[in-house]
Coordinates of C-alpha atoms and ligand atoms in Angstrom, one line a residue:
X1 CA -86.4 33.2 -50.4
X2 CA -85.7 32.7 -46.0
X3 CA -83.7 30.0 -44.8
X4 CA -84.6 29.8 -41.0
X5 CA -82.6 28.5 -38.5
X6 CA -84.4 25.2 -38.1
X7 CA -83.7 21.8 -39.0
X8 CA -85.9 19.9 -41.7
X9 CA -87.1 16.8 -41.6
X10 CA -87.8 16.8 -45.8
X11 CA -85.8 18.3 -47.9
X12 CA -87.2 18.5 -51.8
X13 CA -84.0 19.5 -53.8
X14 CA -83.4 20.8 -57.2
X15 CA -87.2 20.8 -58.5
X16 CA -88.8 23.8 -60.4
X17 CA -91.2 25.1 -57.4
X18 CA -94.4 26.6 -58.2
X19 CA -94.8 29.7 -55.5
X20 CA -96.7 33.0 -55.4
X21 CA -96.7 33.2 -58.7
X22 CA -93.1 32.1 -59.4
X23 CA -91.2 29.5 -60.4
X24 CA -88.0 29.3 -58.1
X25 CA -85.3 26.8 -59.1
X26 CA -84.8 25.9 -55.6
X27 CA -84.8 23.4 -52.3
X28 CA -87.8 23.2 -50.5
X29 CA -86.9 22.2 -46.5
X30 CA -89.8 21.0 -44.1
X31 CA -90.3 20.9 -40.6
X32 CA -93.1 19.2 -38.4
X33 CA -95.3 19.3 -41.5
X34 CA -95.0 22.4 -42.2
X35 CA -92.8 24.5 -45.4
X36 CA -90.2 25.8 -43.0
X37 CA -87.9 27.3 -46.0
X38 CA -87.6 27.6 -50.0
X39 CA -84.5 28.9 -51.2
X40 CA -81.2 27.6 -52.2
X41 CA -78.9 25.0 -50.9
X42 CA -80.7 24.0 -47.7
X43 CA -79.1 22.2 -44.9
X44 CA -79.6 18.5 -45.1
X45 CA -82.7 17.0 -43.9
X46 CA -84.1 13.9 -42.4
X47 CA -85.1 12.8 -45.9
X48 CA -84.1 14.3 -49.1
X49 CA -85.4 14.1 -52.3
X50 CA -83.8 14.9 -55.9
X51 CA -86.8 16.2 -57.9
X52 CA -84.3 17.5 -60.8
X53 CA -86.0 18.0 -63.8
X54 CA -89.6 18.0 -61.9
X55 CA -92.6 20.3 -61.4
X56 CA -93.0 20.8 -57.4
X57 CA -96.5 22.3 -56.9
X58 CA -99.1 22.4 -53.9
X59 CA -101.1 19.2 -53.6
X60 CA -104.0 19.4 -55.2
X61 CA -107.7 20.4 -53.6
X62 CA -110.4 18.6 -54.9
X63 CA -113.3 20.4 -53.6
X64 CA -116.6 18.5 -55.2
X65 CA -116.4 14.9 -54.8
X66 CA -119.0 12.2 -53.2
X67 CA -117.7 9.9 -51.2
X68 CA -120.0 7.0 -49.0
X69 CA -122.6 9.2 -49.8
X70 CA -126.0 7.5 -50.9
X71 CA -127.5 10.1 -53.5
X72 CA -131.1 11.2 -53.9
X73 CA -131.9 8.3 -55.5
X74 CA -130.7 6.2 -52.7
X75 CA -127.8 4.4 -54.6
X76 CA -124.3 4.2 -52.2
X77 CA -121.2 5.2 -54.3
X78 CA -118.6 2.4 -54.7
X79 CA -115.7 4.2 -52.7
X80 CA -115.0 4.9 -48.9
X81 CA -112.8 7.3 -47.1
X82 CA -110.2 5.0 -48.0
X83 CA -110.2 4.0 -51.0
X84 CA -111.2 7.8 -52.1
X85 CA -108.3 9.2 -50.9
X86 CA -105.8 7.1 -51.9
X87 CA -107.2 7.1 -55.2
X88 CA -107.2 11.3 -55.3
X89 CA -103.3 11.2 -53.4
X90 CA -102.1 9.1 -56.2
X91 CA -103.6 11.6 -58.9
X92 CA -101.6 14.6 -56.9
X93 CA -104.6 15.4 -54.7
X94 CA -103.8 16.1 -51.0
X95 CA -107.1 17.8 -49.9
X96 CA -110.7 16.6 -50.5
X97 CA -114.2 18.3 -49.7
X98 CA -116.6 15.8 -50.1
X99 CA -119.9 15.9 -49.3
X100 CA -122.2 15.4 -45.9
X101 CA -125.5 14.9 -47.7
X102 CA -128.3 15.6 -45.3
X103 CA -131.2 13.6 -46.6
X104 CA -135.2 14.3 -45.9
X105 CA -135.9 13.7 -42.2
X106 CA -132.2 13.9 -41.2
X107 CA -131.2 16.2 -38.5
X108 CA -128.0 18.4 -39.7
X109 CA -125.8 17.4 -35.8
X110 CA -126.8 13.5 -37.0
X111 CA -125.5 13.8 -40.5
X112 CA -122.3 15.1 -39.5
X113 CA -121.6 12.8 -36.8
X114 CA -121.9 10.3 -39.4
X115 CA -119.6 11.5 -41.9
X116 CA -117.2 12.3 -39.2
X117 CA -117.6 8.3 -38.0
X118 CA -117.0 7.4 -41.2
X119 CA -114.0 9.0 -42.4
X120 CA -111.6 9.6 -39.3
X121 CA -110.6 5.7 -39.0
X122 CA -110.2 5.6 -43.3
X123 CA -108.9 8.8 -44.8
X124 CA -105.1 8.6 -45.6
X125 CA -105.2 12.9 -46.7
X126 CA -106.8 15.8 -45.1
X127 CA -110.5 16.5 -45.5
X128 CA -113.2 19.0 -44.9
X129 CA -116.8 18.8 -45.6
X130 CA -119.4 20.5 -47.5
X131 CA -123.0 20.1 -45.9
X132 CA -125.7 19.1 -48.5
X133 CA -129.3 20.6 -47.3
X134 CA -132.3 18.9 -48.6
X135 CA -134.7 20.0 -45.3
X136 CA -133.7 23.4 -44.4
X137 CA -136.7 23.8 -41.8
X138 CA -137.0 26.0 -38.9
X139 CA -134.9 23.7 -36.3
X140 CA -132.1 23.5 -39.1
X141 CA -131.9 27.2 -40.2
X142 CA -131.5 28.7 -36.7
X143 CA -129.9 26.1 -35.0
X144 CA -128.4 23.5 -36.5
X145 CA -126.6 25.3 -39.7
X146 CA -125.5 28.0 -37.6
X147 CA -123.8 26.0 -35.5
X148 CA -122.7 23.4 -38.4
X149 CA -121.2 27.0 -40.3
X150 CA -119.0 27.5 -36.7
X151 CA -117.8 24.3 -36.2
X152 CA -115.7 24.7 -40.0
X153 CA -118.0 23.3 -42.1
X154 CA -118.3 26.7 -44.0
X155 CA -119.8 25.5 -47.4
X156 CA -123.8 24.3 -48.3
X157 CA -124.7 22.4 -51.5
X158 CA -128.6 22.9 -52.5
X159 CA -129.7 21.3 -55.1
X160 CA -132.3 22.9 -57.7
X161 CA -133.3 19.3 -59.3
X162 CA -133.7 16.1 -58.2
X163 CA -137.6 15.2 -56.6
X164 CA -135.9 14.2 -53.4
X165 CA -133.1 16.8 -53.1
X166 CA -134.6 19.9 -54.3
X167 CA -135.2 23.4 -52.6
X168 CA -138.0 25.9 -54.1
X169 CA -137.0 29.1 -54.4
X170 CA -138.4 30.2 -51.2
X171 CA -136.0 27.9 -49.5
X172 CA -133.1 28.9 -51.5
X173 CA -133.4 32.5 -50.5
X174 CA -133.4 31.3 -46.9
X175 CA -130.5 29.0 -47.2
X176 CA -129.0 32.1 -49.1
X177 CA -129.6 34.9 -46.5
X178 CA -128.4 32.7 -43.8
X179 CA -124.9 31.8 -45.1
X180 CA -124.7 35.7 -45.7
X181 CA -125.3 35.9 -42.1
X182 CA -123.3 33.1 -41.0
X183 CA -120.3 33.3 -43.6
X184 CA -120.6 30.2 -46.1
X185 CA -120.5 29.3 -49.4
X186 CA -123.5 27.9 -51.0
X187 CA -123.0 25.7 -54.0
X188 CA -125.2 25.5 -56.2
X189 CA -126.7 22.4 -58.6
X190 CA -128.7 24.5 -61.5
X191 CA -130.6 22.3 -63.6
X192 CA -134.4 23.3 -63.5
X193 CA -136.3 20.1 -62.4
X194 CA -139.5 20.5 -64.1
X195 CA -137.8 20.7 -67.6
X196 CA -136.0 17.5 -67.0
X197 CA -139.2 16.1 -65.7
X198 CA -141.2 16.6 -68.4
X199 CA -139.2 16.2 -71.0
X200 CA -138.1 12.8 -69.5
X201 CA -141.4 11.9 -69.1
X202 CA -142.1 12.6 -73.2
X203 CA -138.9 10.6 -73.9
X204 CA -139.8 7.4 -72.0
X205 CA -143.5 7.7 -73.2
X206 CA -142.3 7.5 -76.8
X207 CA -139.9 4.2 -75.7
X208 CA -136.7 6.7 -75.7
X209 CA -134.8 4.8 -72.9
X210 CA -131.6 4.4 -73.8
X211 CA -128.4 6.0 -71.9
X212 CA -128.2 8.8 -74.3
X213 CA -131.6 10.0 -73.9
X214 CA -130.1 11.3 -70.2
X215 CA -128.2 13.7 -72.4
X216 CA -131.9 15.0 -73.9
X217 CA -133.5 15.0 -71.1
X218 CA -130.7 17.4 -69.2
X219 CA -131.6 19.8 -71.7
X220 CA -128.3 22.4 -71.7
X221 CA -131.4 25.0 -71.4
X222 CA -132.1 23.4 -68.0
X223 CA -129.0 24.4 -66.8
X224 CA -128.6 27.9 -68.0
X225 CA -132.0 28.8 -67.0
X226 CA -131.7 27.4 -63.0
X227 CA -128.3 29.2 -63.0
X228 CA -129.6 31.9 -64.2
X229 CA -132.4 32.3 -61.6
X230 CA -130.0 31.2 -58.8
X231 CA -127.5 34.1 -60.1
X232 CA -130.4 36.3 -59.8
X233 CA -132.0 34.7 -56.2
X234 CA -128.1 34.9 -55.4
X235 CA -128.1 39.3 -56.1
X236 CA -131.3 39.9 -54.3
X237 CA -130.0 38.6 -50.9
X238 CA -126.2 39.8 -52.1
X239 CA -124.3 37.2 -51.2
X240 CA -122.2 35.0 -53.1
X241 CA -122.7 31.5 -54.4
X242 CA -120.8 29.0 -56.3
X243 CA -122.8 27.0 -59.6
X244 CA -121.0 23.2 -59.5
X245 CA -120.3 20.9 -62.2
X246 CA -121.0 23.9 -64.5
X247 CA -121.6 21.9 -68.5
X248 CA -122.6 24.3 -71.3
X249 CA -121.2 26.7 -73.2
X250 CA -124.8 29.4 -72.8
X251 CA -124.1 28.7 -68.9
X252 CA -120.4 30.0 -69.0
X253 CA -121.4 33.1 -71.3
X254 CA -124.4 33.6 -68.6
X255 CA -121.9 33.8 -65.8
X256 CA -119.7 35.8 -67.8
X257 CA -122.4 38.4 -68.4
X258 CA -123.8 38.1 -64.8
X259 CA -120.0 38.8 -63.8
X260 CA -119.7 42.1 -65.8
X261 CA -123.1 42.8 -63.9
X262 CA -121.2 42.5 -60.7
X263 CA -123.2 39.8 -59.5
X264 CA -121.1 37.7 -57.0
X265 CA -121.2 34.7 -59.0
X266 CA -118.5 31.5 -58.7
X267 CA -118.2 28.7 -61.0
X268 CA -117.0 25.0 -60.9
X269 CA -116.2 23.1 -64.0
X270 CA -114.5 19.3 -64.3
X271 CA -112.9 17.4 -66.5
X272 CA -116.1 15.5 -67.9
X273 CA -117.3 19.0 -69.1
X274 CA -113.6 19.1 -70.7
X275 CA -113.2 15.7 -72.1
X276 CA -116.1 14.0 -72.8
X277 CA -119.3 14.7 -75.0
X278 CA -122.7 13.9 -75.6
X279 CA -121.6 11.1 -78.0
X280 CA -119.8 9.1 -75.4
X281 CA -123.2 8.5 -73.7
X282 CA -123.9 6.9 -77.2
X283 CA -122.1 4.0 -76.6
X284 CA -123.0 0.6 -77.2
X285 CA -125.4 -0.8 -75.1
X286 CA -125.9 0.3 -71.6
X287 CA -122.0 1.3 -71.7
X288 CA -123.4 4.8 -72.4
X289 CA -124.3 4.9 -68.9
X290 CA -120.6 4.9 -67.7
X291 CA -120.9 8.4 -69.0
X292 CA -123.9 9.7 -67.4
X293 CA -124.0 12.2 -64.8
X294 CA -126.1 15.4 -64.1
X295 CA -125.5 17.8 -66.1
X296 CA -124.1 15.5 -69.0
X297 CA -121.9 16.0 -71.2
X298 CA -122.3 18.2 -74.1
X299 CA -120.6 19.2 -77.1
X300 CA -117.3 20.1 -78.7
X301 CA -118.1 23.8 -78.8
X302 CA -119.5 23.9 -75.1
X303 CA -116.0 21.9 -73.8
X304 CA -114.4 24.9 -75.9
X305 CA -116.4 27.3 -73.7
X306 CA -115.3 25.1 -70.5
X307 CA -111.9 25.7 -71.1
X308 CA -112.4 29.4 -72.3
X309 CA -114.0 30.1 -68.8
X310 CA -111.5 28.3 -66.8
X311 CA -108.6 29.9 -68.6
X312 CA -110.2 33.9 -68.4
X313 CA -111.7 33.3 -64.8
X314 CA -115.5 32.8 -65.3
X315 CA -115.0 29.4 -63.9
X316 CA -112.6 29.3 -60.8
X317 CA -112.1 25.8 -59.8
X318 CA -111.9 22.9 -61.6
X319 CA -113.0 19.7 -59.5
X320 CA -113.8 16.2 -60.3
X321 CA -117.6 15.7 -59.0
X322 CA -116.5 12.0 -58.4
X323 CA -119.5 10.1 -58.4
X324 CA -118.2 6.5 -58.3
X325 CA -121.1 3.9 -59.2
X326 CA -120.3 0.3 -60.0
X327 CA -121.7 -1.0 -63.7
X328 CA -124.0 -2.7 -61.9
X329 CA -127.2 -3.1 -60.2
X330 CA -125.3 -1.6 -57.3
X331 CA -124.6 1.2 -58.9
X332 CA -125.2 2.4 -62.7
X333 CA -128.1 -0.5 -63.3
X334 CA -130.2 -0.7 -60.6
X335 CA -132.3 -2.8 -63.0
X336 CA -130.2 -4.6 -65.0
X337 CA -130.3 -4.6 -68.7
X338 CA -133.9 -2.9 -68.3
X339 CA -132.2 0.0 -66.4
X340 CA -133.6 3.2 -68.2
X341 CA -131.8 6.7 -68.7
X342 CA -134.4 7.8 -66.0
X343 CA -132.8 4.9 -63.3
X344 CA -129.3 4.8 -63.7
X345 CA -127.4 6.1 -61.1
X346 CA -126.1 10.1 -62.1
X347 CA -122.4 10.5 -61.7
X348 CA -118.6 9.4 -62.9
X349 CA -115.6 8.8 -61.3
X350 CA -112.5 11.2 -62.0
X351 CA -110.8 11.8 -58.3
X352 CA -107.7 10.6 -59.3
X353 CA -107.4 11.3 -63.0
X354 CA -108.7 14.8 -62.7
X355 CA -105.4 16.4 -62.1
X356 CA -103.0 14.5 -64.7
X357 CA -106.3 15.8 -67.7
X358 CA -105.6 19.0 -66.6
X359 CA -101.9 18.4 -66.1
X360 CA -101.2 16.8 -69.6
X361 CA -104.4 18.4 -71.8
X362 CA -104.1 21.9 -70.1
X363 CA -100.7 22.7 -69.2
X364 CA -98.4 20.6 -71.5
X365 CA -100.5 21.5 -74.6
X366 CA -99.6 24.6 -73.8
X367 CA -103.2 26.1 -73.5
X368 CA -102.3 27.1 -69.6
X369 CA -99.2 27.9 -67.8
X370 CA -98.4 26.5 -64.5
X371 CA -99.5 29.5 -62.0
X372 CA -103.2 28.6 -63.8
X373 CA -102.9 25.2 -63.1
X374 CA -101.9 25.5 -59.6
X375 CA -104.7 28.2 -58.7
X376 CA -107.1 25.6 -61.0
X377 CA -106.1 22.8 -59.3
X378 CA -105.5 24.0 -55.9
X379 CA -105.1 28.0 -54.6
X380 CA -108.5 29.0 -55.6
X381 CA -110.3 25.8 -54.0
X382 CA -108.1 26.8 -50.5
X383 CA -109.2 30.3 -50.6
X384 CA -113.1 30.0 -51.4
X385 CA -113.8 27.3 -49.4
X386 CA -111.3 29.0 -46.3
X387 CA -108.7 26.6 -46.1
X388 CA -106.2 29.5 -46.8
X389 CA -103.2 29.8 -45.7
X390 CA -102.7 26.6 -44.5
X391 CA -103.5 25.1 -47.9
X392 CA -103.3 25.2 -51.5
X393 CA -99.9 27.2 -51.9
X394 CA -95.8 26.3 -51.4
X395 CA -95.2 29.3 -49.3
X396 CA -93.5 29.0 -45.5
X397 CA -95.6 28.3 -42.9
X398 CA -98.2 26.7 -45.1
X399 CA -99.1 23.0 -44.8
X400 CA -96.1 20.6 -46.8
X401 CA -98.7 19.6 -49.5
X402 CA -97.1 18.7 -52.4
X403 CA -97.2 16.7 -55.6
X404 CA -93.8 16.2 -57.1
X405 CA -94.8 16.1 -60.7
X406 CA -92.8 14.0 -63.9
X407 CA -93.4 16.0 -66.8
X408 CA -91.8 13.4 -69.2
X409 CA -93.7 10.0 -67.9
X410 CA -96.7 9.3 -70.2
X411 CA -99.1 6.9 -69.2
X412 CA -101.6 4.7 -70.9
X413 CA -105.1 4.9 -69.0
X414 CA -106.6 2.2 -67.9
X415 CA -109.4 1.2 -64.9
X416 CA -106.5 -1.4 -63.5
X417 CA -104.4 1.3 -62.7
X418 CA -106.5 3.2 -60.8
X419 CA -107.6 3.1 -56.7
X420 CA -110.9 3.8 -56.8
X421 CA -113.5 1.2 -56.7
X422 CA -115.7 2.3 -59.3
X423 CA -114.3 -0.5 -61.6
X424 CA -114.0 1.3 -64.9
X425 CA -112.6 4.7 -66.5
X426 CA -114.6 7.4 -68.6
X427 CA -111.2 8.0 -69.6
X428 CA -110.0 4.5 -70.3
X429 CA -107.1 4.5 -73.3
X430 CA -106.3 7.6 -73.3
X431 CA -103.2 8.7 -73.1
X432 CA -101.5 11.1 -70.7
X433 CA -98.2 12.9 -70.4
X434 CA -97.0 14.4 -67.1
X435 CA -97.7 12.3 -63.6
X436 CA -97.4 13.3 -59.8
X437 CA -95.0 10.7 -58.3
X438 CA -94.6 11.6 -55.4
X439 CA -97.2 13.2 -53.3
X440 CA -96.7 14.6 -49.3
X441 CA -99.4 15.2 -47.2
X442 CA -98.3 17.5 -44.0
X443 CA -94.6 16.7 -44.6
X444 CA -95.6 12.9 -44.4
X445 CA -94.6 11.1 -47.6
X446 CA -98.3 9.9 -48.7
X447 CA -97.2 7.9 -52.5
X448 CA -93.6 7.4 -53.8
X449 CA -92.3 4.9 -55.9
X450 CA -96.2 4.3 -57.2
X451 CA -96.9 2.6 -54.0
X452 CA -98.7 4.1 -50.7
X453 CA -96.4 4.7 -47.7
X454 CA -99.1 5.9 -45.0
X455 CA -101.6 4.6 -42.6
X456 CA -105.6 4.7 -42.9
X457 CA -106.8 7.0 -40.8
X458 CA -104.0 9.3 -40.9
X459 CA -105.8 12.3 -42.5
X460 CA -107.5 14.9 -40.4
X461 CA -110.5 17.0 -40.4
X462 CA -110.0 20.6 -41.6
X463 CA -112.5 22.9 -39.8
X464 CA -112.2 25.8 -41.9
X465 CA -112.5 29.7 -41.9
X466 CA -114.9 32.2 -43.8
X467 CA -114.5 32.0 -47.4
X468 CA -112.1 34.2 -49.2
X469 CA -114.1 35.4 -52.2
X470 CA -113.2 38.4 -53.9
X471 CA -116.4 41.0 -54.2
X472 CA -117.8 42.4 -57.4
X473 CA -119.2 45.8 -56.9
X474 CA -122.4 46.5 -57.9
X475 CA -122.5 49.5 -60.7
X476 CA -124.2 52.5 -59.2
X477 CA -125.5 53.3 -62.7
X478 CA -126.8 51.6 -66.0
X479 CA -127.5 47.6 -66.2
X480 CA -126.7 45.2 -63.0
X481 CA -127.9 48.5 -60.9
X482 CA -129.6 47.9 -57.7
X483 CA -130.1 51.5 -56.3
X484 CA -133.2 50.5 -54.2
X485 CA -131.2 47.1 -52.8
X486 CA -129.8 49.1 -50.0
X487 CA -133.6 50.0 -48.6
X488 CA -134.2 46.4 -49.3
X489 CA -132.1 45.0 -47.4
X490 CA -133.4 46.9 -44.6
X491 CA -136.6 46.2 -45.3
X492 CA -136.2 42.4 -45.1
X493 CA -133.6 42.4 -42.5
X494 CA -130.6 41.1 -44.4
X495 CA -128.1 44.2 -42.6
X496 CA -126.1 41.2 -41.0
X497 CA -123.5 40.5 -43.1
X498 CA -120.3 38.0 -41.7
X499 CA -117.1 39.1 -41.9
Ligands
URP501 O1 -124.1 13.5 -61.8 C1 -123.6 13.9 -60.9 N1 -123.0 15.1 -60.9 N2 -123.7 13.2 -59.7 C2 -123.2 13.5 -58.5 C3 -124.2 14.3 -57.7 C4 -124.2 15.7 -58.0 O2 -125.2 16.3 -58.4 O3 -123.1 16.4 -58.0
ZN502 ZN1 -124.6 18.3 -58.3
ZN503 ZN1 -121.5 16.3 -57.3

């Protein structure tokens, strides 16, 4: 513990504060936006806040979620920069990563102007962006991405599904090789698009149209065998990538096994993979298709395997893939009532929820302690996607990112509550113990008192640094040996490696 000879203009009293690893019954003093001191009795501050008998952990970093983004299938989701992040700072999220989705025929320096247009007058907390490829052509691969990679947007999303979106495997290995070059992360969406193609093509041919038929036609074997080739596409070039929204429990034991092979493999899971199941896209109706998103939802034993993966390391971020479509023909039912599995638009919303689930189901059940939730919710997203140091942990000199967390307040679910625009709640009734009241963005008191108490536009673009991902070696003997990969490598010209 330091107290510096500074004055504060926050001081955070009396809260149990989460911090490399400890918990330290102590103040927390702030200065200019930045942790300027954690240790006992501070000198008073500007501000002061009592947080006896609360949690005070880093803000949380959601690092997959869609925001005015129109998606391959051209449908716009329901929230802005605004109304996304006040709806992720009220849930105890001070950091998103959405997405800059490059569609066919769009240059990658048009894109991001775009996205940058659209979210510096709206966003309320800090943001990055991840760059979504769907036309890595000559221009784009040794211009346009290099120069994207440089100016902080260090993470790629390529998507192995989805007619409009997808890469071959050709293109993958040359998105791959370059962020090896270049220092990125690649994320990648494994579900193998021909499976889902034909099978949904059977299904609709036999009159199968239904909402729950989605959950058929994503085919859990979809998933484990597209991240099973991108683990292997991933080895050849050696470099490592990141599987999103990771669903089943063969795909977890896949990337456990990959792992032990020291394959350089990353995972993603969220809470629709923990909380919600097949059946839910069951409902009544077309109310199924609030629960639809790609992959879907599957069963008890592979939410079991979720939260087996998250808790021994397989999976190493948990984020909310908010995909906020109205239940409408905006959104969900481009068609109406005659909107089939095949048309309604793929995604949920969760940005502001995503962190009480975890909070209340995962730490106050007692099934994680609170240095796994913090590194779940928020240290590992800061240091794969190179927003470390600044981000994702209470330590001095870090950004004053915070969530002030209520471990006795239960709440009720319900869509009304919520800030996002989406209109309803996969998650609607159930209840939850354990909130973030108060939530500080950069030392700036962002919710308190449930109510908002910053401007729009007062969040700021992270450009951030290489990725921090830790590297499996590769065995020099016996399975997951590569002894020729070395000549390889040569051979093909992948020496270049960033640093
Ligand atoms: O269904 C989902 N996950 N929709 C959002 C788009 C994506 O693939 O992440
Ligand atoms: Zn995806
Ligand atoms: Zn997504």
């Amino acid at each position: 513990m330091s107290t510096p000879d500074v004055s504060f203009d926050l001081v955070i009293r009396n809260g149990r504060v989460v911090s490399q690893g400890q918990i330290l019954e102590a103040d927390l003093g702030v200065h200019s936006g930045v942790i300027a001191a954690i240790g006992a009795n501070l000198p008073a501050g500007s501000r002061e806040i009592d947080a006896a008998g609360r949690w005070v952990l880093p803000g949380g970093i959601d690092s997959h979620c869609h925001v005015e983004q129109r998606s391959g299938m051209g449908m716009m989701c329901a929230d802005d920069f605004y109304s996304a992040t006040v709806s992720a700072a009220f849930g105890g999220t001070t950091t998103i990563l959405p997405f800059a989705a490059q569609h066919r025929g769009m240059s990658v320096p048009e894109v991001l102007e775009d996205y940058h247009s659209l979210a510096r007058d709206k966003a309320i907390i800090d943001y990055g962006f991840h760059l979504i490829l769907a036309n890595p052509d000559e221009k784009t691969l040794t211009d346009d991405l290099p120069a994207a990679i440089r100016s902080g947007i260090r993470s790629l999303k390529v998507y192995m599904t989805y007619d409009l979106m997808k890469l071959d495997d050709c293109q993958l290995l040359d998105v791959f090789a370059l962020a090896r070059e270049e220092g990125a992360l690649v994320m990648v969406h494994a579900e193998n698009n021909d499976v889902i193609k034909w099978l949904s093509r059977r299904l609709l041919e036999r009159g199968h149209k239904a909402p729950k038929f989605h959950g058929f036609a994503h085919d859990p074997l979809a998933e484990t065998e597209a991240a099973y080739r991108a683990i292997s596409l991933g080895r050849l070039v050696d470099v490592p990538i990141l599987l999103v929204h990771v669903a089943g429990g063969e795909t977890v034991e896949v990337i456990r096994q990959a792992q032990l092979l020291g394959a350089n493999v990353l995972a993603e899971s969220c809470p629709q993979y923990l909380f919600l199941t097949a059946a839910d896209l069951d409902r009544d109706g077309l109310e199924g298709a609030m629960f639809c998103c790609s992959p879907p939802p599957r069963d008890a034993q592979s939410q079991e395997a979720i939260w087996q993966g998250l808790l021994d390391g397989t999976l190493a971020t948990y984020s909310s893939d908010h995909a906020p479509y109205t239940f409408d023909t905006a959104g969900k039912l481009p068609k109406g009532d005659q909107t089939t599995f095949k048309e309604m638009a793929n995604g949920v919303p969760g940005i502001e929820l995503r962190l009480p689930l975890l909070f209340s189901e995962g730490f106050l059940k007692g099934r994680m302690d609170i240095h796994q939730f913090c590194d779940l919710s928020a240290g590992n997203h800061a240091r794969l996607y190179g927003l470390a140091p600044s981000k994702g942990a209470l330590i001095v000199g870090a950004d004053a990112d915070i969530a002030i967390w209520n471990p006795e307040r239960e709440v009720d679910v319900t869509a009304s509550m919520l800030h996002d625009r989406t209109g309803y709640t996969p998650y609607e009734g159930k209840r939850l113990k354990g909130w973030p009241e108060i939530v500080i963005s950069r030392g700036r008191v962002v919710i308190a008192d449930g109510s908002l108490h910053v401007e729009r536009g007062s969040g700021r673009f992270i450009a951030r640094g290489l990725p921090d991902v830790p590297r499996r070696e590769t065995p020099t003997a016996g399975p997951g040996s590569r002894p020729h990969g070395k000549v390889l490598k040569a051979l093909v010209g992948l020496e270049k490696v960033a640093q």
